[in-house]
Each structure stands twice: as structure tokens, then as C-alpha cells.
Amino acid sequence: MVKIGIISDTHVSEKRGKLNEKIFEYFQDVDLIFHAGDITSPKVLDELSTIAPITAVKGNNDKFELKSTEFILINSFQIVLNHGTNFSANFDQLYEFGKKYNADILITGHTHKSHMEIIDDMLIINPGSARGTNASIAILNIDEKDKLITDIDIDFINL
């Protein structure tokens, strides 16, 4: 079993303080962390990396060097991580973007709204924003016996 913490839109800065402490509690036993952009401060990645290895992509508010898209293979699932700036909440466009990279799982952010949808055997996940009154994160569990997207377990957590 691979347990992945998924987070996006932390927007941490001098004015906006620090990460919600509950994130560290919920992510304490994850194997990996994926951050879908709008980190705004590299210290967020430093703090999260004390929990587990982290893969992060650049969001539209990030002013430091990150790739815009990352590709991760876990078991037989191709995971594509992208902030989603150009697609916002248009799930047809998100699907087409993921399809271009043969994604089984597409993880995005940007909208600040948690969402999960399966389109033609592609699981599209947005964990929501880790800031604000409706803050949320997600936990993705991929078991080695999972063969279909519908076998994968995902939990959204309100902070």
C-alpha cells in the first residue's frame, strides 16, 4: 500500500502565516506528498518534506523554480500532477490534458474546491485549498492489488 498526502493552494507567505498544524497530523504516516501548486513559499516544501518525500508543481502564484507538470508511476498507475491554471474547473479540458500524457490519475489544484471525478477510466482529483474556512486536503491509498481506478481509495479531509 502506498499512502499519498495530496495538498494544494497553501498560499503561505509572511502575511498569511504558516501551514495548518492539522496537515502534519493527517499526513504523519503518508509515504509521499504531492503538492499541486500555489505554494508561494519554499519553506512549505521544506516543512512538508520533514514528513515524507514531496513532489510539487508550480502554480500561478509561485515565483520560484518548479516544473509545471510532474509524472509519477505508482504500481501500474500513471499519475500526472499539474496546478490546472489553464483549465480551472473545466473537467473536459482537464481530461484532455491528462489523456495527452496517458494519465490514470490527474491531480490538480487552483480552484480551491475539493473535487473527485472519474472520466473514461481517468481519476481527476483536486484536494481543494489548504487555507481558509473551507480548507481541505486528500489522502490517496493505492494498494498493489488495485488494478482499476475504481479500486483506489481516496479520502477528503476538512481542516
Short mmCIF file of C-alpha atoms in Angstrom, two decimals:
data_model
loop_
_atom_site.label_atom_id
_atom_site.label_comp_id
_atom_site.label_asym_id
_atom_site.label_seq_id
_atom_site.Cartn_x
_atom_site.Cartn_y
_atom_site.Cartn_z
CA MET A 1 0.00 0.00 0.00
CA VAL A 2 1.24 3.46 -0.92
CA LYS A 3 -0.37 6.26 1.07
CA ILE A 4 -0.14 9.69 -0.55
CA GLY A 5 -0.98 13.03 1.03
CA ILE A 6 -2.38 15.47 -1.54
CA ILE A 7 -2.37 19.19 -0.91
CA SER A 8 -2.73 22.35 -2.97
CA ASP A 9 -3.07 26.11 -2.72
CA THR A 10 -1.34 26.57 0.62
CA HIS A 11 -0.60 30.24 -0.18
CA VAL A 12 1.77 30.59 2.78
CA SER A 13 3.55 33.95 2.98
CA GLU A 14 4.84 36.47 5.51
CA LYS A 15 1.33 37.94 5.73
CA ARG A 16 -0.56 34.66 5.60
CA GLY A 17 1.28 32.80 8.32
CA LYS A 18 2.05 29.10 8.25
CA LEU A 19 0.61 25.71 7.39
CA ASN A 20 -2.34 24.46 9.42
CA GLU A 21 -0.97 22.12 12.12
CA LYS A 22 -3.68 19.56 11.31
CA ILE A 23 -1.93 18.88 8.00
CA PHE A 24 1.04 17.42 9.90
CA GLU A 25 -1.32 15.28 11.96
CA TYR A 26 -3.21 13.87 8.96
CA PHE A 27 -0.07 13.38 6.85
CA GLN A 28 2.03 11.84 9.65
CA ASP A 29 2.02 8.32 8.17
CA VAL A 30 1.96 9.06 4.43
CA ASP A 31 4.64 7.61 2.17
CA LEU A 32 4.63 10.54 -0.28
CA ILE A 33 3.21 14.05 -0.53
CA PHE A 34 2.04 15.68 -3.76
CA HIS A 35 1.58 19.47 -3.76
CA ALA A 36 -0.46 20.74 -6.73
CA GLY A 37 0.89 24.30 -6.69
CA ASP A 38 0.32 27.78 -5.31
CA ILE A 39 2.81 27.04 -2.57
CA THR A 40 4.07 30.68 -2.59
CA SER A 41 6.89 30.00 -0.11
CA PRO A 42 9.61 27.35 -0.47
CA LYS A 43 9.52 26.89 3.32
CA VAL A 44 6.23 25.00 2.82
CA LEU A 45 8.10 22.34 0.84
CA ASP A 46 10.83 22.23 3.48
CA GLU A 47 8.27 21.71 6.25
CA LEU A 48 6.30 19.06 4.36
CA SER A 49 9.49 17.21 3.43
CA THR A 50 10.06 16.51 7.14
CA ILE A 51 7.04 14.20 6.92
CA ALA A 52 7.66 12.39 3.62
CA PRO A 53 9.27 12.87 0.21
CA ILE A 54 7.42 15.58 -1.70
CA THR A 55 6.71 16.18 -5.37
CA ALA A 56 5.40 19.66 -6.17
CA VAL A 57 4.46 21.67 -9.25
CA LYS A 58 4.38 25.37 -9.95
CA GLY A 59 1.12 27.24 -9.50
CA ASN A 60 0.22 30.64 -10.95
CA ASN A 61 1.31 32.37 -7.70
CA ASP A 62 4.67 30.62 -7.31
CA LYS A 63 7.72 32.77 -8.01
CA PHE A 64 10.39 30.09 -7.61
CA GLU A 65 11.57 27.28 -9.88
CA LEU A 66 9.37 24.22 -10.16
CA LYS A 67 8.17 22.22 -13.13
CA SER A 68 4.62 22.91 -14.28
CA THR A 69 3.90 19.18 -14.64
CA GLU A 70 5.29 16.12 -12.89
CA PHE A 71 4.82 12.45 -13.83
CA ILE A 72 4.86 9.71 -11.20
CA LEU A 73 4.35 5.99 -11.74
CA ILE A 74 2.98 4.10 -8.76
CA ASN A 75 2.29 0.41 -9.25
CA SER A 76 0.68 0.41 -12.69
CA PHE A 77 -0.88 3.88 -12.40
CA GLN A 78 0.48 6.88 -14.30
CA ILE A 79 -0.08 9.95 -12.11
CA VAL A 80 0.13 13.43 -13.62
CA LEU A 81 0.45 16.41 -11.27
CA ASN A 82 -0.36 19.92 -12.60
CA HIS A 83 -1.80 23.03 -10.94
CA GLY A 84 -4.56 23.31 -13.55
CA THR A 85 -4.32 27.07 -14.04
CA ASN A 86 -5.23 26.86 -17.71
CA PHE A 87 -8.23 24.60 -17.13
CA SER A 88 -9.73 25.79 -13.84
CA ALA A 89 -12.83 23.67 -13.22
CA ASN A 90 -13.39 22.58 -16.83
CA PHE A 91 -13.23 18.84 -16.37
CA ASP A 92 -13.44 18.09 -20.09
CA GLN A 93 -10.28 20.15 -20.65
CA LEU A 94 -8.60 18.60 -17.63
CA TYR A 95 -9.43 15.16 -19.02
CA GLU A 96 -7.98 16.06 -22.44
CA PHE A 97 -4.81 17.34 -20.75
CA GLY A 98 -4.45 14.13 -18.74
CA LYS A 99 -5.21 11.98 -21.77
CA LYS A 100 -2.34 13.66 -23.66
CA TYR A 101 0.02 12.20 -21.02
CA ASN A 102 -1.76 8.83 -20.63
CA ALA A 103 -2.77 9.73 -17.08
CA ASP A 104 -4.65 7.23 -14.99
CA ILE A 105 -4.78 9.80 -12.21
CA LEU A 106 -4.66 13.57 -12.75
CA ILE A 107 -4.09 15.71 -9.66
CA THR A 108 -4.73 19.46 -9.91
CA GLY A 109 -5.46 22.47 -7.73
CA HIS A 110 -6.21 26.13 -8.49
CA THR A 111 -9.99 26.21 -7.86
CA HIS A 112 -9.74 25.95 -4.04
CA LYS A 113 -12.63 23.44 -4.20
CA SER A 114 -12.17 19.78 -3.46
CA HIS A 115 -13.44 17.51 -6.18
CA MET A 116 -13.07 13.99 -7.49
CA GLU A 117 -14.41 12.66 -10.76
CA ILE A 118 -13.81 9.64 -12.96
CA ILE A 119 -13.97 10.28 -16.70
CA ASP A 120 -13.32 7.33 -19.02
CA ASP A 121 -11.09 5.47 -16.55
CA MET A 122 -9.17 8.61 -15.50
CA LEU A 123 -9.43 9.71 -11.89
CA ILE A 124 -9.27 13.51 -11.59
CA ILE A 125 -8.57 14.82 -8.09
CA ASN A 126 -8.47 18.35 -6.70
CA PRO A 127 -7.80 18.35 -2.94
CA GLY A 128 -9.11 21.91 -2.57
CA SER A 129 -7.17 24.62 -0.78
CA ALA A 130 -5.28 24.02 2.45
CA ARG A 131 -6.17 27.59 3.54
CA GLY A 132 -9.33 29.40 4.52
CA THR A 133 -12.65 28.47 6.07
CA ASN A 134 -13.31 25.51 3.74
CA ALA A 135 -9.73 24.20 3.85
CA SER A 136 -9.20 20.61 2.76
CA ILE A 137 -6.58 18.04 1.81
CA ALA A 138 -6.83 14.49 0.48
CA ILE A 139 -5.30 11.09 1.15
CA LEU A 140 -4.90 8.65 -1.73
CA ASN A 141 -4.28 4.98 -1.00
CA ILE A 142 -3.02 2.79 -3.81
CA ASP A 143 -2.77 -0.89 -2.99
CA GLU A 144 -0.60 -3.16 -5.12
CA LYS A 145 -3.66 -5.28 -5.89
CA ASP A 146 -5.57 -2.25 -7.26
CA LYS A 147 -5.94 -2.78 -11.00
CA LEU A 148 -8.70 -0.30 -11.84
CA ILE A 149 -9.18 3.35 -10.95
CA THR A 150 -12.39 2.39 -9.15
CA ASP A 151 -10.33 0.17 -6.80
CA ILE A 152 -8.37 3.17 -5.47
CA ASP A 153 -9.37 4.65 -2.13
CA ILE A 154 -9.40 8.43 -1.70
CA ASP A 155 -10.45 10.42 1.37
CA PHE A 156 -11.03 14.16 1.53
CA ILE A 157 -10.34 15.75 4.90
CA ASN A 158 -11.70 19.11 6.04
CA LEU A 159 -9.21 21.00 8.17
#
